[in-house]
Coordinates of C-alpha atoms and ligand atoms in Angstrom, one line a residue:
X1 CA 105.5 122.4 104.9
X2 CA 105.9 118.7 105.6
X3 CA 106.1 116.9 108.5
X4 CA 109.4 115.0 108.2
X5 CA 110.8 117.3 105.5
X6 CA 111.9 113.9 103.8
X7 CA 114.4 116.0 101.2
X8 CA 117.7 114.9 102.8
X9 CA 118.2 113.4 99.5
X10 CA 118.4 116.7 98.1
X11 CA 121.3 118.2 100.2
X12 CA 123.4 118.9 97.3
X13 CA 121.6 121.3 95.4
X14 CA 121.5 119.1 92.1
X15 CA 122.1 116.2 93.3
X16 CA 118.9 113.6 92.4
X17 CA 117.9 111.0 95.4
X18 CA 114.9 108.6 95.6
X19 CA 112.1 110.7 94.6
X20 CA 109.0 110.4 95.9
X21 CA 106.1 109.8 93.8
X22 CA 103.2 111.8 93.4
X23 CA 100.0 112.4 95.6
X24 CA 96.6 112.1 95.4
X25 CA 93.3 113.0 97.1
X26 CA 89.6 113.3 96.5
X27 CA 86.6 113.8 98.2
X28 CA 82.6 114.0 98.4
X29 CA 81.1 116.1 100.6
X30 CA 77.8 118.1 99.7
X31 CA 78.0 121.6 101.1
X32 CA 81.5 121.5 102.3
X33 CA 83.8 123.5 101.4
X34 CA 85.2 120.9 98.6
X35 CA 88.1 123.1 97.0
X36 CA 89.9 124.0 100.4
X37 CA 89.2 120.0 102.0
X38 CA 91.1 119.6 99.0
X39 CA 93.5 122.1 99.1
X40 CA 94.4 121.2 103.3
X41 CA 95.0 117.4 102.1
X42 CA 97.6 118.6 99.3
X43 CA 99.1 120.5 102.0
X44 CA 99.7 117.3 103.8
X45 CA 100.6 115.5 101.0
X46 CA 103.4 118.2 99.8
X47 CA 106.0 115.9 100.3
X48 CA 104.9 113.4 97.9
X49 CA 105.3 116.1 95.1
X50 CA 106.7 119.5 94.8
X51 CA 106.9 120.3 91.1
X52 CA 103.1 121.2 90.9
X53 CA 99.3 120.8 92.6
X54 CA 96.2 121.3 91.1
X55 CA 92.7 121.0 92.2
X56 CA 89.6 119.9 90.0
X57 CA 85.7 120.3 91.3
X58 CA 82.3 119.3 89.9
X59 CA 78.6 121.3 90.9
X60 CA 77.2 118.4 89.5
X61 CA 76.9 119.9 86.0
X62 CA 80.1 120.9 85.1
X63 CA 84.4 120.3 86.9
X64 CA 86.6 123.1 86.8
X65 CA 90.2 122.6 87.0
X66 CA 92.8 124.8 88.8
X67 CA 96.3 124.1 88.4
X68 CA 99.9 125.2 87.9
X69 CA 103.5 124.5 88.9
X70 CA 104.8 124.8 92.2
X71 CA 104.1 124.0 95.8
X72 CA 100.1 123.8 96.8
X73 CA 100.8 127.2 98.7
X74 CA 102.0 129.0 95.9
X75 CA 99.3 127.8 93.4
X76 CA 96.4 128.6 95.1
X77 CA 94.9 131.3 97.0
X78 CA 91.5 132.4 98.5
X79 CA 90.7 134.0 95.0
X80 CA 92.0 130.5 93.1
X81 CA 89.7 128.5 96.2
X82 CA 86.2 130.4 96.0
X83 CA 86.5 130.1 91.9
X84 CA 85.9 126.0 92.4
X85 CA 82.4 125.4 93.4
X86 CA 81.2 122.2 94.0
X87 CA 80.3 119.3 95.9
X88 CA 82.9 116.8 94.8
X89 CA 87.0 117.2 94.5
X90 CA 90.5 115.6 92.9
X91 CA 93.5 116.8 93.6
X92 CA 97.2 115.9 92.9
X93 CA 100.8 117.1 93.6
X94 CA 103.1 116.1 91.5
X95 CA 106.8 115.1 91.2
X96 CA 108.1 114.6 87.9
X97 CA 111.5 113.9 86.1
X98 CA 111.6 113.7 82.7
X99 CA 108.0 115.1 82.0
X100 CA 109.2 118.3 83.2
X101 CA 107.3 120.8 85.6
X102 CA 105.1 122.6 83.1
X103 CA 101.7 123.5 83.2
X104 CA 100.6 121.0 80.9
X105 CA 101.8 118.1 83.1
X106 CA 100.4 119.1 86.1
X107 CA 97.3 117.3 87.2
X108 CA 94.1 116.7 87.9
X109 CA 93.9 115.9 83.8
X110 CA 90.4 116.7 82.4
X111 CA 89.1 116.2 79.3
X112 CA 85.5 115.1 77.8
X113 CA 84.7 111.7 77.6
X114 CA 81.6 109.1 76.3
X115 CA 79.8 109.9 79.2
X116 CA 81.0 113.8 79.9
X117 CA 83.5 114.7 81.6
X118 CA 86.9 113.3 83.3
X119 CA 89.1 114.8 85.7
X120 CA 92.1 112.2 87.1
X121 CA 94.8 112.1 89.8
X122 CA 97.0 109.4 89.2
X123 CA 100.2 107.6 91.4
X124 CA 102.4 105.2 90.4
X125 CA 104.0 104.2 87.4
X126 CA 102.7 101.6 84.6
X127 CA 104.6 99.0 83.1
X128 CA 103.4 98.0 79.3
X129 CA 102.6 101.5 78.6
X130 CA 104.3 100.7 75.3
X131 CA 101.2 98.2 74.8
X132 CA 98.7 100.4 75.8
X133 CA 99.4 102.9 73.5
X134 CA 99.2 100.3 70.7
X135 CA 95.6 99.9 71.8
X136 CA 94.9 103.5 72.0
X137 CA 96.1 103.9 68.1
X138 CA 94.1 100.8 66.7
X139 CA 91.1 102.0 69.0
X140 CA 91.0 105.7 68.8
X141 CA 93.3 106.7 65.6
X142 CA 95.5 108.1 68.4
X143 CA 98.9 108.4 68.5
X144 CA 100.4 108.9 71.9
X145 CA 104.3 107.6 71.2
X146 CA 105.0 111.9 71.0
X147 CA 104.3 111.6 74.8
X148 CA 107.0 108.3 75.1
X149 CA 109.5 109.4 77.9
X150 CA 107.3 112.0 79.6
X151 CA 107.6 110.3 82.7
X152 CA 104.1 110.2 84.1
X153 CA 102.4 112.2 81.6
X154 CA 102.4 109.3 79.4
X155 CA 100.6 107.1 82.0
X156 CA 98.3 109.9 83.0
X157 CA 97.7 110.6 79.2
X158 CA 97.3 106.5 78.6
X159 CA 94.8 106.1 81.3
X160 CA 92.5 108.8 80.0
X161 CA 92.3 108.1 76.5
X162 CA 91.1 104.4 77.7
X163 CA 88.9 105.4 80.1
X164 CA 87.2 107.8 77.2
X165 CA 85.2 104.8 77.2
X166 CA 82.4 104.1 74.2
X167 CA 78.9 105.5 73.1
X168 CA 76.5 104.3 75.9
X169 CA 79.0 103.0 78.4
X170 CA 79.3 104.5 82.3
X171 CA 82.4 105.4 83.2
X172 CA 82.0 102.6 86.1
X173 CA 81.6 100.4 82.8
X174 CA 84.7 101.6 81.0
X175 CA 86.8 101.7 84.4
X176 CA 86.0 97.8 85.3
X177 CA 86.6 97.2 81.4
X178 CA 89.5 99.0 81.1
X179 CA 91.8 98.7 84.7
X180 CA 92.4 94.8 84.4
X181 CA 94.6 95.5 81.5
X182 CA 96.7 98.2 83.2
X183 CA 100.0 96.9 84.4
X184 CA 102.3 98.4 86.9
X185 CA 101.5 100.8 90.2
X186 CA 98.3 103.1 90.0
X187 CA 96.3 104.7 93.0
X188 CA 93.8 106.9 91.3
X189 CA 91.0 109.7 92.8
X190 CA 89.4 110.3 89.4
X191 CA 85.2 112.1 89.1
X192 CA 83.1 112.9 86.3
X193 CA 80.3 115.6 87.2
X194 CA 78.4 113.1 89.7
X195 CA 81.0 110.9 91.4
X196 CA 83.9 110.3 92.8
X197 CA 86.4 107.3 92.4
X198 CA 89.3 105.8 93.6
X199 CA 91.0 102.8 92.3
X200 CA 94.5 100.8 93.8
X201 CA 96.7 99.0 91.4
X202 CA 96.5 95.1 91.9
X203 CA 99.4 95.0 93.8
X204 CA 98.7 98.1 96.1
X205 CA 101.9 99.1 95.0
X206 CA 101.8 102.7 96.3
X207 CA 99.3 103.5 99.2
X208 CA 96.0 104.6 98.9
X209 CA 92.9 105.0 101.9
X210 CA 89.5 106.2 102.9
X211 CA 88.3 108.2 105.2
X212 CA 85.1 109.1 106.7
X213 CA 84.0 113.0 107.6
X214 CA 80.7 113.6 109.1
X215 CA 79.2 114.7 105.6
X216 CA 81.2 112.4 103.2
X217 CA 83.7 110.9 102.2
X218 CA 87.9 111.6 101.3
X219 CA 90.1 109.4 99.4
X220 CA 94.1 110.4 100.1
X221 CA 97.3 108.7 99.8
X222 CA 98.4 108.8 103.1
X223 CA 96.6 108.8 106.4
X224 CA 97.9 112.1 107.1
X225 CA 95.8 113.7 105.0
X226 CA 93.2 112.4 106.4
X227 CA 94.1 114.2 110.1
X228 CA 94.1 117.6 108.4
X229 CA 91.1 118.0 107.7
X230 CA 89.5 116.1 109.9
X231 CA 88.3 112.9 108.4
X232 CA 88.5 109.3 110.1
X233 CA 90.5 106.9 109.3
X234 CA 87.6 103.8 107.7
X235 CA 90.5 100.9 105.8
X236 CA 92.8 101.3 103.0
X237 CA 91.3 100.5 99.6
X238 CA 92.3 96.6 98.3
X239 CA 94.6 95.9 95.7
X240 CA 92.0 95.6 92.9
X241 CA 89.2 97.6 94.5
X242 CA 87.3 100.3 92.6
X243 CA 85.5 102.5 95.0
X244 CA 82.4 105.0 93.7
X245 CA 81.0 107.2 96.2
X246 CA 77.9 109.7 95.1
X247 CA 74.1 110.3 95.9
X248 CA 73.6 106.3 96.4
X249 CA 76.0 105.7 98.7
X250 CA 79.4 104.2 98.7
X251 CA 80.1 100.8 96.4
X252 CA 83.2 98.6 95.9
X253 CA 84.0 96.5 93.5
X254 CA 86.8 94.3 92.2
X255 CA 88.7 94.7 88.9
X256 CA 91.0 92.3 90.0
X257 CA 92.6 89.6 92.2
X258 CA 94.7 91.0 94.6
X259 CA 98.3 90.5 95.1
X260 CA 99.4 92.6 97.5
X261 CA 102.9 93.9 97.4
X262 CA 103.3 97.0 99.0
X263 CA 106.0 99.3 98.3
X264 CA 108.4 98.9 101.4
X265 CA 110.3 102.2 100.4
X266 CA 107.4 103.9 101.5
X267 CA 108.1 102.9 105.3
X268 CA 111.3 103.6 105.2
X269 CA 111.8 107.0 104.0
X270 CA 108.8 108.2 101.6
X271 CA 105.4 108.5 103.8
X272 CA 105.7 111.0 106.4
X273 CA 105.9 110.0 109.9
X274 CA 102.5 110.8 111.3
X275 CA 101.2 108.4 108.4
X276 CA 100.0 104.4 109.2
X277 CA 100.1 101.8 106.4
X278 CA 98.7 98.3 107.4
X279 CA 97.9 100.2 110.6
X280 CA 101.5 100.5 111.4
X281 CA 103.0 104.0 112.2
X282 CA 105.5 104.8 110.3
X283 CA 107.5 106.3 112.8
X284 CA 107.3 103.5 114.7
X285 CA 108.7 101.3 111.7
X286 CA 111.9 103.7 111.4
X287 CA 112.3 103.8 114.9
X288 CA 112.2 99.9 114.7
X289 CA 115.0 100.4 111.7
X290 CA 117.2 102.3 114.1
X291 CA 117.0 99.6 117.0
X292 CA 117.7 97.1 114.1
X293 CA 120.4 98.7 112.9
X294 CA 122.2 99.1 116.2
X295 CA 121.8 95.2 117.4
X296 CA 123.2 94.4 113.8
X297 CA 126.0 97.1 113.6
X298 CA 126.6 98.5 117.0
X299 CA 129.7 100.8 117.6
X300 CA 131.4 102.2 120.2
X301 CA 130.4 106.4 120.1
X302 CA 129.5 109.5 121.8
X303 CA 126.5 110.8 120.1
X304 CA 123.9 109.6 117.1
X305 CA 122.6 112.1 115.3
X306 CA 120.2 111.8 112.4
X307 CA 120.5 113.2 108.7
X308 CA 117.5 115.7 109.2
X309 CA 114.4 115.2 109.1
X310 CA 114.1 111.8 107.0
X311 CA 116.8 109.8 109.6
X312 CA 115.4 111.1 112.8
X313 CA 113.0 108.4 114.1
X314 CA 116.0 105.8 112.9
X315 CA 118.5 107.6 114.6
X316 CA 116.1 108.0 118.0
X317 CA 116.0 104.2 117.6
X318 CA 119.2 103.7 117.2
X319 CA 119.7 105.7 120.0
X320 CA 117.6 104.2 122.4
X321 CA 118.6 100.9 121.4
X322 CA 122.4 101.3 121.9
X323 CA 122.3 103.6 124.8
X324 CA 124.2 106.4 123.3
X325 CA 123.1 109.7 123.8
X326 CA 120.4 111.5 121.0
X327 CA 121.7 114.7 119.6
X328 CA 120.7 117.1 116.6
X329 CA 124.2 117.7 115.3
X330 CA 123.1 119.4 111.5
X331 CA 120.2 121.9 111.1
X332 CA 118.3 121.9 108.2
X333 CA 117.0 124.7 106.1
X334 CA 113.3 123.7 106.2
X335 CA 112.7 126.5 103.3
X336 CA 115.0 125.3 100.5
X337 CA 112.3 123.7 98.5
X338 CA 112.9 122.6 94.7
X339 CA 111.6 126.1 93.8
X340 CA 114.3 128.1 95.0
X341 CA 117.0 129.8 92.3
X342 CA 119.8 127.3 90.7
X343 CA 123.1 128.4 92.3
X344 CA 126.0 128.8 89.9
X345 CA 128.6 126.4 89.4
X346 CA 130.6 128.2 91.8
X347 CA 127.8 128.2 94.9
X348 CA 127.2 125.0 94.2
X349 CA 130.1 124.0 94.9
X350 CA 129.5 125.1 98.7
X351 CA 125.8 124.1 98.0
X352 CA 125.2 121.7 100.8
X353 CA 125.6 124.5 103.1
X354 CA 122.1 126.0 101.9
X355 CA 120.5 123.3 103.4
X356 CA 122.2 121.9 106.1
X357 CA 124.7 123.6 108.4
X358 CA 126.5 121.6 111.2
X359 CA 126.2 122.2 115.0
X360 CA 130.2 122.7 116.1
X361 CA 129.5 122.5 119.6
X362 CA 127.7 119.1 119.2
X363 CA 129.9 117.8 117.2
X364 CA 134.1 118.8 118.0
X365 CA 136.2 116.0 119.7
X366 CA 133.0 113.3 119.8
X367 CA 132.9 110.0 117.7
X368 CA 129.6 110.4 115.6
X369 CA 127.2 107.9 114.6
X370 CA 125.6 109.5 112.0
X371 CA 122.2 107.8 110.9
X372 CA 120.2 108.4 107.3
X373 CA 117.5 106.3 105.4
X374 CA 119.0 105.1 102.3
X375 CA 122.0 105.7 99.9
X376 CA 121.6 106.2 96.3
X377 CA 124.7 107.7 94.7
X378 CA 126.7 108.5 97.7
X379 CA 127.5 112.2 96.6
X380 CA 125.2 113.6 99.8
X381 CA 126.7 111.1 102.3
X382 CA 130.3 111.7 101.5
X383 CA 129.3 115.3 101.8
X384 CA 127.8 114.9 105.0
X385 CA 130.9 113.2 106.4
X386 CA 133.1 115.6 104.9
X387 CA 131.0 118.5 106.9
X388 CA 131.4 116.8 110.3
X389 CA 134.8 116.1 110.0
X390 CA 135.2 120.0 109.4
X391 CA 133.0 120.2 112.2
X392 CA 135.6 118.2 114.6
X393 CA 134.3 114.9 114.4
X394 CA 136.3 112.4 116.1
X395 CA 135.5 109.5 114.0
X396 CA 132.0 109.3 111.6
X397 CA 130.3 106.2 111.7
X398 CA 127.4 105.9 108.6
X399 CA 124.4 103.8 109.6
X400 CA 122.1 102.9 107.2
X401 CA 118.2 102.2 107.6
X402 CA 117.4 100.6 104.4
X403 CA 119.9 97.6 102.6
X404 CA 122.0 98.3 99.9
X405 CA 119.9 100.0 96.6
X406 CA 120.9 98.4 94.0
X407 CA 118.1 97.6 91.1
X408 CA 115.6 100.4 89.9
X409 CA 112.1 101.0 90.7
X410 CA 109.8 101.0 87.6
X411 CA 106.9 101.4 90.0
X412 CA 106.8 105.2 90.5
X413 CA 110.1 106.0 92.3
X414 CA 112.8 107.6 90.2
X415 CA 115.8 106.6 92.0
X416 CA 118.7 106.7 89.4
X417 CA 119.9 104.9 86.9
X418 CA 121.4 101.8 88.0
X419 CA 124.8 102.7 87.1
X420 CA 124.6 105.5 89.1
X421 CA 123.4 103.4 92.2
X422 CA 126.4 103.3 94.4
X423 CA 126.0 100.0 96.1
X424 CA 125.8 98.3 92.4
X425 CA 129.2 97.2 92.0
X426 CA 131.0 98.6 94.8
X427 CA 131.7 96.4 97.9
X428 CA 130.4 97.8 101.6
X429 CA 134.2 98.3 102.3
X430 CA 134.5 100.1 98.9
X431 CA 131.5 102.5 99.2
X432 CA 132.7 102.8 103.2
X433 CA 135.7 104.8 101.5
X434 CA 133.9 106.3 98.9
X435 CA 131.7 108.6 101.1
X436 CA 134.9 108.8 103.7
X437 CA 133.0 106.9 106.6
X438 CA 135.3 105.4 109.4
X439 CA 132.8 102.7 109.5
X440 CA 129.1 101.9 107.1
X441 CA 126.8 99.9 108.3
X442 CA 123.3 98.9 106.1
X443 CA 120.4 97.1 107.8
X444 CA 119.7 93.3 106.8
X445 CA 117.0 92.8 104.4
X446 CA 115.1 90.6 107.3
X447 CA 115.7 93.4 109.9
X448 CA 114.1 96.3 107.3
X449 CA 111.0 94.1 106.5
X450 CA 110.8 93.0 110.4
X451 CA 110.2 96.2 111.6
X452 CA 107.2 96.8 108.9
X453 CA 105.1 94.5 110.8
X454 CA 103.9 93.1 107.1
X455 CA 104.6 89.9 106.0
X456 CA 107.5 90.1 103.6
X457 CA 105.4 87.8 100.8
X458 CA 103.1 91.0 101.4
X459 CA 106.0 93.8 100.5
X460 CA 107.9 95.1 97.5
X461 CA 111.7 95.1 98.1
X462 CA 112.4 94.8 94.6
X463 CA 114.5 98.0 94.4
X464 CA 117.1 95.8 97.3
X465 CA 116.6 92.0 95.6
X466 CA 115.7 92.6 92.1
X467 CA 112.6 90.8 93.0
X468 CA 109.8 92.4 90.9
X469 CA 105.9 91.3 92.1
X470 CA 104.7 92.6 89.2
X471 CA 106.0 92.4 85.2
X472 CA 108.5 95.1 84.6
X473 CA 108.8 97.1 80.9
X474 CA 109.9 94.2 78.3
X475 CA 111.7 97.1 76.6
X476 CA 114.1 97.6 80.1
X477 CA 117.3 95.8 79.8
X478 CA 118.4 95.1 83.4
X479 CA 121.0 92.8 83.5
X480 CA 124.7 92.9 84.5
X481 CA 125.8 92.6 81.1
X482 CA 123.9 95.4 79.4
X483 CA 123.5 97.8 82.8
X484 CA 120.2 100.1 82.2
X485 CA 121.3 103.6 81.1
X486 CA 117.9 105.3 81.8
X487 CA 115.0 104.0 84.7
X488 CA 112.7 104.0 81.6
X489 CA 109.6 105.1 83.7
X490 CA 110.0 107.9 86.1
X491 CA 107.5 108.7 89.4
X492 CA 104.9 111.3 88.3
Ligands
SF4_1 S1 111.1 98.8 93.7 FE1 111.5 99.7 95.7 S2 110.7 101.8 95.6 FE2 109.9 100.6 93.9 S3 107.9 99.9 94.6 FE3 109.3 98.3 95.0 S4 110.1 98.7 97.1 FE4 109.1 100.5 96.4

């Protein structure tokens, strides 16, 4: 189902990790096939958002929206495909927190407008939601504060009251009006019946590109959804850049100045593999991690072997780098998706297992360094240790391909509160003993951003400094003193 299957975070069958955010895709293609392009780039983007998938398509007169919980493959089939006609497409799979995985939150949204119809696929997160909402009531006589704490749904709900737009005014009109005064991360694919648009957040917070097929055009999150179905790769869209692609051709336009500050988390562990941001692969930038990581904490061992799949191009790094030999020591359970039925207290107890089982034969009598992407709370690494020591590991060495988490994302990636962050407040040598490691190592800051090939001025790394490009929720209380309780935005 995905490339990487990035849900090592998810080993412990209720145990929450980084989440990823949502994905989105869209494209304009007269006499294609719109519904199934549509339905191939979900398919790629699956790991961006399991919870639910929808497709929405426009004949030019009218958009028809399929959608419903659940993964892409278990919303739609050939019957759901051939009822969307059309010559233009959004789509969207979602992950969600607090908003919950019901039908009503699942996306494309659509709903009538000034000019006729909206459908919208949004990413990210927004920041002065709050204020927005305060417009909405003095503008439309709508209340919205019911939708407060509804994770994405409240953004997704924000952004299409305000681009209802007035009497007489385009959609183009009421996007370039209305977008400056969003705050926060947003990649949108969004149509009425005639067009297609895609719009990136200021701070090109979370990715967004376009690509080229031989009859029109596809706007996707990630690059690899351009390769399925068989679009070229043309440039990612600008921080700031509203795209409009229909019968006259392709335009861009500027909402506003760009100050790029691209999410950093997405090279390390949320885009899949086979994707390039900034034309770097991003397997090449976690293998780059892993040969990082092994100049900065080397250790004396007999094997590396990655936390499956999300560690693997780290731990091949690391690997390489050091000189000791590559081995799969755990196998994952590629079919354990979120869908699958809650264990009892009991089974989940021995949950871990249902995921990922260890290789003895790998493992008995050899000193491991075991290599994963990021910690968040530490349950699934001190599980993971726990396993190879019952395994017969000699010693466990954790290496780490991302710094210390320790501040929360309000930009579309629901980590975990901050209290719950392991690495906020604990020493290294205190969460070393806390997940049972022989030794931890994290890579530096400079080594992480290093092997992104972007400038760091360029990057978000606000989740590991605390360093926030853009203004976070006035209402968020982040400091020492008064330790958030609750990320207040979640991803959609
Ligand atoms: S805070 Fe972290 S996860 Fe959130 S956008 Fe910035 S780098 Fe990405």
């Amino acid at each position: 189902m995905r490339g990487d299957g990035q849900l090592s975070h998810e080993l412990l069958p209720g145990e929450k990790g980084p989440q990823d955010s949502c994905g989105v895709f869209g494209v304009w293609a007269p006499g294609e096939d719109v519904a199934r392009l549509t339905y191939f780039g979900l398919y790629a983007l699956q790991h961006r958002g399991q919870e639910a998938a929808g497709i929405a398509t426009s004949d030019g007169e009218k958009i028809l929206v399929y959608k419903d919980t659940g993964l892409v493959s278990q919303v739609f089939n050939d019957r759901a495909l051939s009822s969307l006609p059309g010559d233009i497409a959004v789509g969207h799979v979602r992950y969600s927190t607090q908003g919950g995985a019901t039908w009503e939150n699942a996306q494309p949204t659509l709903g009538p407008t000034a000019y006729g119809t909206l459908a919208l696929a949004h990413n990210g997160n927004l920041t002065n939601t709050r204020e927005l909402m305060e417009l909405i009531r003095e503008r439309f006589g709508k209340d919205l504060t019911g939708e407060l704490g509804r994770g994405s749904t409240t953004d997704t709900a924000v952004i299409s009251h305000l681009l209802h737009g007035d009497e007489g005014e385009s959609l183009f009109q009421t996007a370039m009006r209305v977008f400056p005064m969003l705050e926060g991360a947003f990649s949108l694919s969004f149509m009425d019946e005639t067009t297609l648009y895609a719009a990136r957040d200021r701070y090109g917070l979370r990715p967004l590109v376009l690509g080229r097929l031989e009859s029109g055009w596809v706007v996707a999150s990630e690059t690899a959804a351009l390769d399925i179905v068989g679009a070229h790769f043309v440039r990612e869209i600008e921080p700031g850049e509203l795209l409009t692609i229909n019968e006259s051709g392709i335009e861009s336009y500027r909402f506003a100045e760009q100050k790029p500050a691209g999410c950093v988390f997405e090279y390390v562990y949320l885009a899949r593999p086979d994707t390039k941001i900034a034309g770097r692969s991003i397997n090449v930038a976690r293998g780059e991690m892993g040969r990082a990581l092994a100049r900065e904490h080397p250790v004396e061992a007999d094997i590396v072997i990655p936390t499956p799949d999300s560690g693997t191009p780290a731990a091949i790094g690391y690997a390489q780098e050091s000189g000791i030999p590559f081995a799969q020591g755990l196998v994952k359970n590629a079919y354990v998706g979120r869908t699958f039925i809650s264990p009892t207290q009991t089974i989940r107890q021995r949950g871990i297992r249902l995921k990922l089982n260890p290789l003895r034969e790998v493992i008995d009598g050899k000193r491991i360094v075991i290599v994963d992407d990021s910690i968040v709370r530490g349950n699934t690494q001190r599980a993971v240790v726990r396993m190879l020591r019952e395994a017969g590991a000699k010693e466990v060495h954790v290496r780490i391909s991302s710094p210390p988490v320790t501040w929360p994302c309000f930009f579309g990636i629901d980590f975990a509160t901050r209290a719950e962050l392991i690495a906020n407040g604990l020493t290294l040598d205190e969460i070393r003993q806390n997940i049972e490691a022989d030794t931890l190592g994290y890579i530096s800051h400079d080594g992480m951003v290093a092997a992104t090939g972007v400038a760091e001025e360029r990057l978000c790394t606000a989740c590991f400094t605390g360093n926030y490009p853009a203004p976070i929720p006035t209402a968020a209380n982040i400091t020492e003193s008064a330790p958030l309780v609750h990320s207040p935005r979640v991803a959609n």
